[in-house]
Short mmCIF file of C-alpha atoms and ligand atoms in Angstrom, two decimals:
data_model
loop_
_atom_site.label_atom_id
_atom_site.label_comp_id
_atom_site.label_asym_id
_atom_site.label_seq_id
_atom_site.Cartn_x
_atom_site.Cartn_y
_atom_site.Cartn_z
CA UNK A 1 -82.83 166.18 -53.78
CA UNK A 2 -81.28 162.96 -54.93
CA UNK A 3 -79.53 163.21 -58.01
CA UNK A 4 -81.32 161.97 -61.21
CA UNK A 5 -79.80 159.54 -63.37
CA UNK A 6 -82.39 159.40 -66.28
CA UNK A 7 -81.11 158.50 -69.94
CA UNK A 8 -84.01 159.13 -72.00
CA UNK A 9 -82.18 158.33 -75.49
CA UNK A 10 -80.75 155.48 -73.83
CA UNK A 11 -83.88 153.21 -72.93
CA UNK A 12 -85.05 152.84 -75.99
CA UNK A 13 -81.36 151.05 -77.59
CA UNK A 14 -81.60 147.13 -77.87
CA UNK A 15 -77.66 147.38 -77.79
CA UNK A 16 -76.09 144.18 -77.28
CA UNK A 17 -79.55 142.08 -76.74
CA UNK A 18 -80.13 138.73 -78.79
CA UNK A 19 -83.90 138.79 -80.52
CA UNK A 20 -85.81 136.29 -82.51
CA UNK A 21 -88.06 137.25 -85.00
CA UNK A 22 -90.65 134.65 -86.58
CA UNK A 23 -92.03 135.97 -90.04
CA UNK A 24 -88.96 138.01 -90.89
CA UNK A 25 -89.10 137.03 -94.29
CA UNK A 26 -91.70 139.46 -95.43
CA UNK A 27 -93.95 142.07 -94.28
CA UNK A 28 -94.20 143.90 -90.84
CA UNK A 29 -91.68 140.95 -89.21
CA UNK A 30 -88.65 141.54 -91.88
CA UNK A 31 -89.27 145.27 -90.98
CA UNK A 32 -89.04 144.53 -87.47
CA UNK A 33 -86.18 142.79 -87.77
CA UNK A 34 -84.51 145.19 -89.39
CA UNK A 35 -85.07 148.05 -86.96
CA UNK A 36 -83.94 145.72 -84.07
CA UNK A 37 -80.82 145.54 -86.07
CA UNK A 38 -80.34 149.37 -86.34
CA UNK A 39 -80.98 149.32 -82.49
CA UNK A 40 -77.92 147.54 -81.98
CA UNK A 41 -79.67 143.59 -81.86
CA UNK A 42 -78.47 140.92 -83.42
CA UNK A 43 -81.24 139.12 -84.99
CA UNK A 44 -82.79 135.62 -85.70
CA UNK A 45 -84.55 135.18 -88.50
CA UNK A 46 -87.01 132.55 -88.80
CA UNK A 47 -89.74 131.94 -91.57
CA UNK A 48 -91.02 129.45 -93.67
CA UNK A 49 -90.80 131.32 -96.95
CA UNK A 50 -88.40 129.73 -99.25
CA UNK A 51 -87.70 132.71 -101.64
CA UNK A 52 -85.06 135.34 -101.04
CA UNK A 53 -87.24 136.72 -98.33
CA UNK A 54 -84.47 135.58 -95.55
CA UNK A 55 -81.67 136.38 -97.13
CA UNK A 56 -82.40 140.01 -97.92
CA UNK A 57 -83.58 140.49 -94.32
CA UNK A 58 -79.75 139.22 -93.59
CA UNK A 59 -78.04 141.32 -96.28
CA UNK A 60 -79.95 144.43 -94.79
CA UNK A 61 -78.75 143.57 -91.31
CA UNK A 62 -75.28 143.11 -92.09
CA UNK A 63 -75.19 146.15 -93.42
CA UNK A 64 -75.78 147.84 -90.21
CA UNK A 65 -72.80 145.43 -88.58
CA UNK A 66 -74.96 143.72 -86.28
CA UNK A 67 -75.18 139.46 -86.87
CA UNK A 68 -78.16 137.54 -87.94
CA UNK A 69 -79.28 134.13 -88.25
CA UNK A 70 -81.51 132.85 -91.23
CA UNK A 71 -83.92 129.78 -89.82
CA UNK A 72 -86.49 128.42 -92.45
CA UNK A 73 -88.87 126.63 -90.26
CA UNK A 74 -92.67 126.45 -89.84
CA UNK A 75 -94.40 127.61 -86.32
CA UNK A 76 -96.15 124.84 -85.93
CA UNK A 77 -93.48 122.35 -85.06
CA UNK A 78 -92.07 122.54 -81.80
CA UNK A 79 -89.18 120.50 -82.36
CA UNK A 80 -88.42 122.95 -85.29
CA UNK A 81 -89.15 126.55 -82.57
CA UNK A 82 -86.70 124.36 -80.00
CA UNK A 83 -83.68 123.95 -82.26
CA UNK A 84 -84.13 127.33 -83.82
CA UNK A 85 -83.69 129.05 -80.45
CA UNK A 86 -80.91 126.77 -79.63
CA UNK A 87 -79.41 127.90 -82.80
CA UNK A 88 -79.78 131.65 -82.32
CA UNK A 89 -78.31 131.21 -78.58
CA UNK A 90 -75.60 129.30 -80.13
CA UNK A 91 -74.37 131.77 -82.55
CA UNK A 92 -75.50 134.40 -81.30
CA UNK A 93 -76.47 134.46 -77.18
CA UNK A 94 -78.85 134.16 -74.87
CA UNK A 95 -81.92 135.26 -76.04
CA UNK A 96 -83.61 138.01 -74.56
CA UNK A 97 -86.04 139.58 -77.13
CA UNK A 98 -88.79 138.34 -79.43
CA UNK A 99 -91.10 139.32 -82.11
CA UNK A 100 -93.59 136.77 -83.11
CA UNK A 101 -94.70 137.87 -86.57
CA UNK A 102 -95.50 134.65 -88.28
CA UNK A 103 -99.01 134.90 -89.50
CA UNK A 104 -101.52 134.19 -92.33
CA UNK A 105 -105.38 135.28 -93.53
CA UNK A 106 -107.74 134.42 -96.03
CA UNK A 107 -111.18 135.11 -96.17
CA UNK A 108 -114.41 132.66 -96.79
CA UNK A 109 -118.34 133.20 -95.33
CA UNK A 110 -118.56 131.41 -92.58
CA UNK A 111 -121.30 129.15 -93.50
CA UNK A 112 -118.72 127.74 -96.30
CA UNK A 113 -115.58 127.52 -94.43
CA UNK A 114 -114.01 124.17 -94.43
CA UNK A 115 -112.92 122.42 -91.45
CA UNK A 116 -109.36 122.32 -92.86
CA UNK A 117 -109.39 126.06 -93.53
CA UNK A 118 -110.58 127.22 -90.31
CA UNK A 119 -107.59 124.71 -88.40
CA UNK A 120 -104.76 125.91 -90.75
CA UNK A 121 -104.99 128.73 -89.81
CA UNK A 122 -105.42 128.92 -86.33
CA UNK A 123 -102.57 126.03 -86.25
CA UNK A 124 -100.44 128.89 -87.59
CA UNK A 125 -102.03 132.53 -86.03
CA UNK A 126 -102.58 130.88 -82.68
CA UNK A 127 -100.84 127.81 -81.80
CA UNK A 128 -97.89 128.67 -83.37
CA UNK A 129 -97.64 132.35 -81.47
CA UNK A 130 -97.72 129.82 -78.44
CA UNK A 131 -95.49 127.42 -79.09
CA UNK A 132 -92.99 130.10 -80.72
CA UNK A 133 -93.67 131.61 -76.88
CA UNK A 134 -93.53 128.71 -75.00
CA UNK A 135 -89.90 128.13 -77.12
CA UNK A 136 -88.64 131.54 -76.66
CA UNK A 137 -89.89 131.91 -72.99
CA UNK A 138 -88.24 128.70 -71.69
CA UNK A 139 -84.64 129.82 -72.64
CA UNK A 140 -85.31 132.84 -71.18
CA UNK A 141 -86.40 131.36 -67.98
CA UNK A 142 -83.44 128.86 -67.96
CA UNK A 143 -80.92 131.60 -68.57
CA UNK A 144 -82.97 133.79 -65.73
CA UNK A 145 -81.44 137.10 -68.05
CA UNK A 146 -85.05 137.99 -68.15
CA UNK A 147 -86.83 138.77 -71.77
CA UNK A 148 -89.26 141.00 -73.71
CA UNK A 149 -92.00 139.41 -76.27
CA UNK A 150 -93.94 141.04 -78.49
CA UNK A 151 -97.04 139.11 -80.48
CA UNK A 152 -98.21 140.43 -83.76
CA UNK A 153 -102.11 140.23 -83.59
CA UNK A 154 -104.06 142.75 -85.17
CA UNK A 155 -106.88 145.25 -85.20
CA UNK A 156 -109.42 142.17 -85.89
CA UNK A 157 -108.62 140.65 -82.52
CA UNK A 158 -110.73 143.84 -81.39
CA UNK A 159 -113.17 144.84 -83.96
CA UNK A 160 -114.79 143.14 -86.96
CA UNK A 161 -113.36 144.36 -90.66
CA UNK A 162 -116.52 145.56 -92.27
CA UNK A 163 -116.68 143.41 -95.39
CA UNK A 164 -114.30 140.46 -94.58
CA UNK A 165 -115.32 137.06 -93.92
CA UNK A 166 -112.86 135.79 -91.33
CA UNK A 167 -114.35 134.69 -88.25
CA UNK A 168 -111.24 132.17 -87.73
CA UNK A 169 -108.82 135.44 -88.59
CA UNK A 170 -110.53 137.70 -86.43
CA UNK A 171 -111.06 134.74 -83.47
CA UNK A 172 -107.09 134.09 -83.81
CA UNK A 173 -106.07 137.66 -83.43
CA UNK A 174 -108.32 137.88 -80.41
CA UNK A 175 -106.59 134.75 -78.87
CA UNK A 176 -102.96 136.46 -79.51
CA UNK A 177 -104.20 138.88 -77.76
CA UNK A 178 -105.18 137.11 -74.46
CA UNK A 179 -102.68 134.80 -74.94
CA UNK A 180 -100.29 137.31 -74.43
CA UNK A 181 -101.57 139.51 -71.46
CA UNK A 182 -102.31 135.42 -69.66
CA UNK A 183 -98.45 134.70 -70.25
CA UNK A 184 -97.36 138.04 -69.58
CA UNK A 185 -98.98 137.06 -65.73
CA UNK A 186 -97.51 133.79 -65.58
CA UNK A 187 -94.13 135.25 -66.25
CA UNK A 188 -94.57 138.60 -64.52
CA UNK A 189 -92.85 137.70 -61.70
CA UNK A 190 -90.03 135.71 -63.72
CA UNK A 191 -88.35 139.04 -65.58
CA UNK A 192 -90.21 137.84 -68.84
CA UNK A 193 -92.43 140.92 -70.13
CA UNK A 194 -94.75 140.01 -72.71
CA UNK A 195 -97.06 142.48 -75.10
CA UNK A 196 -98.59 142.56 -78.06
CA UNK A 197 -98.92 144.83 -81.17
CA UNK A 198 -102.45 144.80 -82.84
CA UNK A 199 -101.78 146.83 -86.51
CA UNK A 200 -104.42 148.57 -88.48
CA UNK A 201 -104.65 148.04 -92.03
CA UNK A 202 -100.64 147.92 -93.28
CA UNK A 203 -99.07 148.06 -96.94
CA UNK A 204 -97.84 144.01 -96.84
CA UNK A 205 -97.70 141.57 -99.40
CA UNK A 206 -100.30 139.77 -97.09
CA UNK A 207 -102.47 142.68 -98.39
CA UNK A 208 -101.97 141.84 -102.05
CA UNK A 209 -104.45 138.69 -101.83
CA UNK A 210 -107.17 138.74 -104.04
CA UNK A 211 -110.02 139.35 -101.98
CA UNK A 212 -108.09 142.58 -100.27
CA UNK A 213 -106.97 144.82 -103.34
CA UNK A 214 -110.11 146.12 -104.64
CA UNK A 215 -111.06 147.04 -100.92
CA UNK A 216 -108.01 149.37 -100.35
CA UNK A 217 -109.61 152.39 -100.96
CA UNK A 218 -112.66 151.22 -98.31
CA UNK A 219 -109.64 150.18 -95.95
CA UNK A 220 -108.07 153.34 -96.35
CA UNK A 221 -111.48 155.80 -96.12
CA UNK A 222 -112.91 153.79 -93.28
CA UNK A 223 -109.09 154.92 -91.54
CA UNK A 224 -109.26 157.92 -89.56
CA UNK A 225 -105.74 159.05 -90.40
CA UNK A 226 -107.52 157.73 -94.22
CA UNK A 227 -104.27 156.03 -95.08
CA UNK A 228 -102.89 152.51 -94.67
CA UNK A 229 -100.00 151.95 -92.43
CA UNK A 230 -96.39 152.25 -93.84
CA UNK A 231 -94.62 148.90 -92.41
CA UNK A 232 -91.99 151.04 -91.58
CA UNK A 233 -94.36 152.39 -88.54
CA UNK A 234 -95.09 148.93 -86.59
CA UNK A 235 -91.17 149.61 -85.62
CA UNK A 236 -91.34 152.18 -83.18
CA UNK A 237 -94.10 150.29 -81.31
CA UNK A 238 -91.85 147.49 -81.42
CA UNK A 239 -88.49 148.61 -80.23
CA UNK A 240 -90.42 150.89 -77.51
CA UNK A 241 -92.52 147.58 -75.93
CA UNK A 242 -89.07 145.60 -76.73
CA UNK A 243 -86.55 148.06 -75.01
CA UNK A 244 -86.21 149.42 -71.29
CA UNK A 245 -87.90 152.19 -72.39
CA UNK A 246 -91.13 149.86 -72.02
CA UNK A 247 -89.83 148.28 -68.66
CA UNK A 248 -93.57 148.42 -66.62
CA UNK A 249 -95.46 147.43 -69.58
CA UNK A 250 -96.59 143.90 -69.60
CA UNK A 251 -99.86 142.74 -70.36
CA UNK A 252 -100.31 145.59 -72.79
CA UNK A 253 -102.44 145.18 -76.23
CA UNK A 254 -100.98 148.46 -78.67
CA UNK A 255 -103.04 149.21 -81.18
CA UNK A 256 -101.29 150.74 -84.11
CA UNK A 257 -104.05 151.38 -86.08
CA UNK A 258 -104.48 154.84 -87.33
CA UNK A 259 -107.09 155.73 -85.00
CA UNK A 260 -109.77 153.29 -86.27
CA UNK A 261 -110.77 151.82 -83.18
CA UNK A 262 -111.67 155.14 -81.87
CA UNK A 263 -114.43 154.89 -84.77
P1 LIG B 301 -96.62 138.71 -94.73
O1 LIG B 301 -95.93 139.77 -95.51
O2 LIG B 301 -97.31 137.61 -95.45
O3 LIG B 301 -95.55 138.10 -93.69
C1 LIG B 301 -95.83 136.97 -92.89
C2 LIG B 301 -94.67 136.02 -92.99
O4 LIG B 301 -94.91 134.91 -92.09
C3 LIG B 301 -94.54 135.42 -94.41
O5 LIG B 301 -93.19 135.35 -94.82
C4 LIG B 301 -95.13 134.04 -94.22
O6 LIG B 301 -94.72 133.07 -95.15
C5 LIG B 301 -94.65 133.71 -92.81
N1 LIG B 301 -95.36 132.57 -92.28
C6 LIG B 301 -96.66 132.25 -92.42
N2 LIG B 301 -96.93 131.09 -91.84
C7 LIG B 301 -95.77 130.64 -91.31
C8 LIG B 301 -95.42 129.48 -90.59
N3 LIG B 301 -96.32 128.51 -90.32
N4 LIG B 301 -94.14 129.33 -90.16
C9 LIG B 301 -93.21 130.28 -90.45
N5 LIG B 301 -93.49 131.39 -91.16
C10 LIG B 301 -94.76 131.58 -91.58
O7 LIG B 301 -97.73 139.36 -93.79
P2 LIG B 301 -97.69 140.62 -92.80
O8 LIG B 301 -98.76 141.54 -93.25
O9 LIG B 301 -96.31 141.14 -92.60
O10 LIG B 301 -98.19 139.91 -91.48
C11 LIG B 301 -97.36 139.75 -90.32
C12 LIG B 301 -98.27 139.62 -89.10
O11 LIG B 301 -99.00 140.85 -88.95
C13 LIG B 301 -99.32 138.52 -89.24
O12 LIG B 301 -99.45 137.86 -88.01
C14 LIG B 301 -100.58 139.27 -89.60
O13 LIG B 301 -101.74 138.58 -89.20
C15 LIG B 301 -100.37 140.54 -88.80
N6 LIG B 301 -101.18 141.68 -89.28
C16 LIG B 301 -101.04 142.15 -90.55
C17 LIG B 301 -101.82 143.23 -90.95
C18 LIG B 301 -101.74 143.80 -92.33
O14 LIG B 301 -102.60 144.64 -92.66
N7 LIG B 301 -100.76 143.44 -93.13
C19 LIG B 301 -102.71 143.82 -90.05
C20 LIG B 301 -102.82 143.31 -88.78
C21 LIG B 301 -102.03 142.24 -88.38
P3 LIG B 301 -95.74 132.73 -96.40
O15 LIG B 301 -95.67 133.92 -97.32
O16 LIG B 301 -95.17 131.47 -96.95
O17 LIG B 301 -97.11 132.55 -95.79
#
């Protein structure tokens, strides 16, 4: 018998690797970013949040010795996704990983929704997830180290939240979604793997709007595991689809969701 050379441990460590992550000023991508950190990535950081968001992301990163980058920059402008990769390569090296996190919601009946509403937000849940892509997956195809990308859509790109008007959230999400598995085949060939994560309901500030606090307990009974998620648990799912450990996965939607699409 041959001899077997598998490292377990060893697939899963992002040692060394260069990632971008868009929306690592808050929520499930500053979490992210952080765990790519402990991994052994170093890390750019790119939102468009102009609070300490950023910097604590940074301060939390150099803390585990690793390097970041802080970007404040909006999705939706290309020119803004091209320089902010050249940056990261720049200071920190080819990139080879990437988390698009970068994301909004709101909630209005359909019948009321203004034009405006409806195209902000798919300019950002959608287009932006592209064009933060398109950025990310051209240096890796110029560099030819190969890459990993991981899309943050969500649980409403496959079901519909009882009690939640958001056809243009729930219509984004399912975009990300095929988005994602059509670019993983365009690049499956090319070393570039891409994947996305679609969360259940998860403890995030974007979860403190208005029309979503009294409906926590609803969110969290309608759960099978009848919890939220902890942020701290979209990491796993993101170093695993991220790291070797993942290395024939492409194409692959991963529902982190507590069970509820079983229901
Ligand atoms: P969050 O805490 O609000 O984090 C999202 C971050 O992205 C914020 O810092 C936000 O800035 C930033 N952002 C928004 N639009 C941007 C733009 N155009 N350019 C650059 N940065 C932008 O929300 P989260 O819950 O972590 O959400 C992260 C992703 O997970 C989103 O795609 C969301 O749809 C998805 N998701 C969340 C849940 C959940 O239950 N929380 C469930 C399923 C999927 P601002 O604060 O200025 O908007």
């Amino acid at each position: 018998m041959a001899e077997i050379t598998l490292n377990a441990p060893a697939l899963f460590g992002l040692s060394g690797r260069v990632a971008l992550v868009t929306g690592a000023g808050s929520g499930i991508g500053q979490r992210i970013a952080m765990g790519l950190a402990q991994c052994g990535a170093d890390v750019g950081l790119l939102d468009r949040r102009t609070d300490d968001g950023l910097a604590q992301t940074a301060d939390f990163i150099a803390k585990t010795g690793r390097r970041s980058v802080q970007i404040a920059a909006d999705v939706t402008s290309e020119d803004a996704l091209a320089d902010a990769v050249r940056r990261v390569e720049a200071e920190l090296g080819p990139l080879t990983l990437a988390v698009n996190a970068a994301g909004i919601a709101n909630a209005s009946p359909c019948e009321e929704m203004s034009e405006d509403q409806y195209q902000t937000l798919m300019d950002i849940n959608m287009k932006g997830v592209w064009l933060s892509c398109r950025a990310e997956g051209r240096a890796m195809l110029a560099h030819g180290k190969g890459g990993s990308i991981v899309n943050i859509a969500s649980m409403s790109g496959v079901i519909v939240n009882r009690g939640l008007s958001q056809v243009h959230y729930n219509a984004s999400k399912a975009g990300v979604i095929h988005m994602s598995k059509s670019m993983a085949m365009e690049w499956v060939g090319r070393g570039i793997r891409v994947n996305s994560i679609s969360p259940g309901y998860t403890a995030t500030p974007m979860n403190t709007r208005p029309e979503m606090v009294h409906q926590t307990r609803e969110f969290e009974s309608q759960t099978p595991m009848q919890r939220m998620a902890n942020v701290d648990e979209m990491v796993g799912p993101a170093v695993f689809l991220l790291s070797d450990a993942a290395s024939y996965c492409t194409g692959v939607d991963l529902l982190v969701d507590g069970g509820f699409c079983c229901w």
